[in-house]
CSV table of C-alpha atoms in Angstrom, one decimal:
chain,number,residue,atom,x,y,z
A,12,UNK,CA,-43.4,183.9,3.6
A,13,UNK,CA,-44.4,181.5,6.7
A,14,UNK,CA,-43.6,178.4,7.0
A,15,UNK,CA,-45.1,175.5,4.6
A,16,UNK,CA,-45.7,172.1,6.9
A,17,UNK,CA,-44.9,170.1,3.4
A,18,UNK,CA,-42.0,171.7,2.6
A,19,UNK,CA,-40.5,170.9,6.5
A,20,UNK,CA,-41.4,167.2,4.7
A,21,UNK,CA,-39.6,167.7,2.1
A,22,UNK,CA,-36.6,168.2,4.1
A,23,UNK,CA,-37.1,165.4,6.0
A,24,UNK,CA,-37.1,163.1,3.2
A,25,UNK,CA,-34.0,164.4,1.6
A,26,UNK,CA,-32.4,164.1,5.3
A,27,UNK,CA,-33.3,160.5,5.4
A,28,UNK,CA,-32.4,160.4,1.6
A,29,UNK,CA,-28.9,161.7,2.6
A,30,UNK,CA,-28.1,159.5,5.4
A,31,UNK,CA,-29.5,156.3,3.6
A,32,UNK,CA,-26.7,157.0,1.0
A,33,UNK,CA,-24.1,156.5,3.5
A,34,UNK,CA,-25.6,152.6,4.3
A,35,UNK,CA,-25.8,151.8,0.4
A,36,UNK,CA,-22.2,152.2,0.0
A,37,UNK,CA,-19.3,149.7,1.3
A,38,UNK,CA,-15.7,150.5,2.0
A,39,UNK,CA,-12.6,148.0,0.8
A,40,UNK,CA,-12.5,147.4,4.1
A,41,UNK,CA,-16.4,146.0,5.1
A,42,UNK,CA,-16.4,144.0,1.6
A,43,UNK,CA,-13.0,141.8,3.1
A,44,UNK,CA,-14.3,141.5,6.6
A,45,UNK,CA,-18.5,141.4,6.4
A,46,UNK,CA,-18.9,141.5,10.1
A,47,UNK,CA,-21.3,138.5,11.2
A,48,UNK,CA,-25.0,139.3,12.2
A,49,UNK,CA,-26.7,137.3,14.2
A,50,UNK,CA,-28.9,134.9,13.0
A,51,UNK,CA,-31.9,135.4,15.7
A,52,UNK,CA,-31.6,139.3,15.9
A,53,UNK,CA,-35.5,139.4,15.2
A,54,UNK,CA,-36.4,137.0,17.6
A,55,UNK,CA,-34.0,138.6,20.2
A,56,UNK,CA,-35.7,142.4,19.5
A,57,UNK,CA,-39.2,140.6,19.9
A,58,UNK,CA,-38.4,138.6,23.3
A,59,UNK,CA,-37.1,141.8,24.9
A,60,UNK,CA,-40.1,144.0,23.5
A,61,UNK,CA,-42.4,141.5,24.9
A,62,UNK,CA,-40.7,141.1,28.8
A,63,UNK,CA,-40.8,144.6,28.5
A,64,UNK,CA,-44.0,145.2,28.0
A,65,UNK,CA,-44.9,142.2,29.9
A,66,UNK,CA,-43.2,144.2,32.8
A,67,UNK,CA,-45.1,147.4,31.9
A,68,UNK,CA,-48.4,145.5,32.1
A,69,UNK,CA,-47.6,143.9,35.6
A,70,UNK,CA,-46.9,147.4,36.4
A,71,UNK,CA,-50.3,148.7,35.0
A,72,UNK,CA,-52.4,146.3,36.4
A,73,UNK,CA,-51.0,145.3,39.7
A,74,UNK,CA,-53.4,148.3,41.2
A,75,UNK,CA,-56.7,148.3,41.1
A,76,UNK,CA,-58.0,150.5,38.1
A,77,UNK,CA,-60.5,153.4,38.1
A,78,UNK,CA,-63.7,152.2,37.5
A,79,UNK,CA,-64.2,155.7,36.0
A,80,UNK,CA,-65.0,155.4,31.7
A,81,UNK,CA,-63.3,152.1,32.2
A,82,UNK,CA,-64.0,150.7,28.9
A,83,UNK,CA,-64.3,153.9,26.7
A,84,UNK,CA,-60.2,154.0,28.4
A,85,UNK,CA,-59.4,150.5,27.1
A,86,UNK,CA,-61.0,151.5,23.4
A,87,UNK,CA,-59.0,154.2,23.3
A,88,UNK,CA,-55.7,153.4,24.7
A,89,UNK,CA,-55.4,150.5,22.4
A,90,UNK,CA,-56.2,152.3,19.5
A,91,UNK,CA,-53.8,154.5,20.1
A,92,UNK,CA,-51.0,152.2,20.8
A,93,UNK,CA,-52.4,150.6,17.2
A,94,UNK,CA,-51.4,154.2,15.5
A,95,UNK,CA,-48.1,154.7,16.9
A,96,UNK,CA,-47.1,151.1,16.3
A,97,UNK,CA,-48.1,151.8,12.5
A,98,UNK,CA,-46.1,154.8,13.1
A,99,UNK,CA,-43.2,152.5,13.8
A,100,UNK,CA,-43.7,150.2,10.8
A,101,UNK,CA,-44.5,152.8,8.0
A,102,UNK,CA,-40.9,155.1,9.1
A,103,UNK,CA,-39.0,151.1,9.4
A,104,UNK,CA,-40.6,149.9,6.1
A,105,UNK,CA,-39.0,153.7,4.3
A,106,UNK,CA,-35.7,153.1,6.0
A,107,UNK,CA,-35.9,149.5,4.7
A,108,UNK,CA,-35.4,148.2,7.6
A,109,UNK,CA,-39.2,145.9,8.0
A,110,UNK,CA,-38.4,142.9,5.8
A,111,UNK,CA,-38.3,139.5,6.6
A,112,UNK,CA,-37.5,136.0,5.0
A,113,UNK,CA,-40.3,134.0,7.0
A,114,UNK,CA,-44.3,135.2,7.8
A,115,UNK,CA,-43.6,134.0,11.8
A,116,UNK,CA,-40.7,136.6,12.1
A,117,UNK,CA,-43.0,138.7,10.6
A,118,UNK,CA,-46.1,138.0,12.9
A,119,UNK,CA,-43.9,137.8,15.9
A,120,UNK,CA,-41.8,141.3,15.5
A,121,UNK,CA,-45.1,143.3,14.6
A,122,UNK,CA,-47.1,141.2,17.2
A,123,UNK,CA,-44.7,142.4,19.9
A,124,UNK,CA,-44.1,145.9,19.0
A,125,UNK,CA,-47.8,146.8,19.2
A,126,UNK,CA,-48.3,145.1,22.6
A,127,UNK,CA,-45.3,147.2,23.5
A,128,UNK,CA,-46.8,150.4,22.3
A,129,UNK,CA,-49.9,149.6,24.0
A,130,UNK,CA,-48.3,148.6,27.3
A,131,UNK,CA,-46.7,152.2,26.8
A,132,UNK,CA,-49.7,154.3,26.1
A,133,UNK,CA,-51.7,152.5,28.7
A,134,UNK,CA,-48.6,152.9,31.9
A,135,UNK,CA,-48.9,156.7,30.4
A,136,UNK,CA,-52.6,156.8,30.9
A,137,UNK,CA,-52.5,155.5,34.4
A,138,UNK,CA,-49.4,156.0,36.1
A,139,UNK,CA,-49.1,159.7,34.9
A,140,UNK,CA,-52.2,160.8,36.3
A,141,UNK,CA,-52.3,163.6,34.0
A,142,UNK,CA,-55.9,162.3,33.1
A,143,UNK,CA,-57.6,161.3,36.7
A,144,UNK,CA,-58.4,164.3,39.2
């Protein structure tokens, strides 16, 4: 019998089933010392995202650019930084980790992780020249 692409999905799930199991239950221990988070742990994974891909940009654009299908390149590459970024959200929101107290920690968290994917796909597109001959 081959191999069924929904049933490799299946597994998947129960894999991430199985692993969240282990975060919904506390030892003696973690229930008499919580450990303290930190309060701006969103707004510290945003600020990084967005030097780093602020850094990625400079890198990107610091060279002139092909004028070769320039602007069918910049439809493209930020669409498909758009997908992977939704990638990103849709596997956080099933781990439960893409909830937030406030709309601004919202805004600012997704805001910076699609201007990182897209700083990504477009460094791909030009600095691998995979695509230019």
């Amino acid at each position: 019998m081959p191999f069924d692409f929904f049933d490799g999905l299946g597994f998947i799930g129960d894999l991430l089933s199985f692993f969240g199991s282990f975060s919904d239950s506390k030892s003696f221990d973690e229930n008499k010392n919580p450990k303290k988070r930190s309060k701006y742990r969103v707004e510290l994974w945003s600020g990084s995202l967005l030097i780093v891909s602020s850094i990625f940009y400079f890198i990107v654009f610091k060279d002139p650019l092909p004028m070769e299908n320039f602007v069918q390149t910049f439809i493209v590459c930020p669409i498909i930084g758009l997908v992977v970024s939704f990638v990103v959200f849709f596997v956080l929101y099933h781990l439960g980790l893409y909830y937030f107290k406030s709309l601004s920690k919202l805004l600012f968290l997704s805001g910076s992780v699609i201007a990182f994917s897209i700083s990504i796909v477009l460094c791909i597109y030009f600095k691998s020249s995979l695509f230019f001959n």
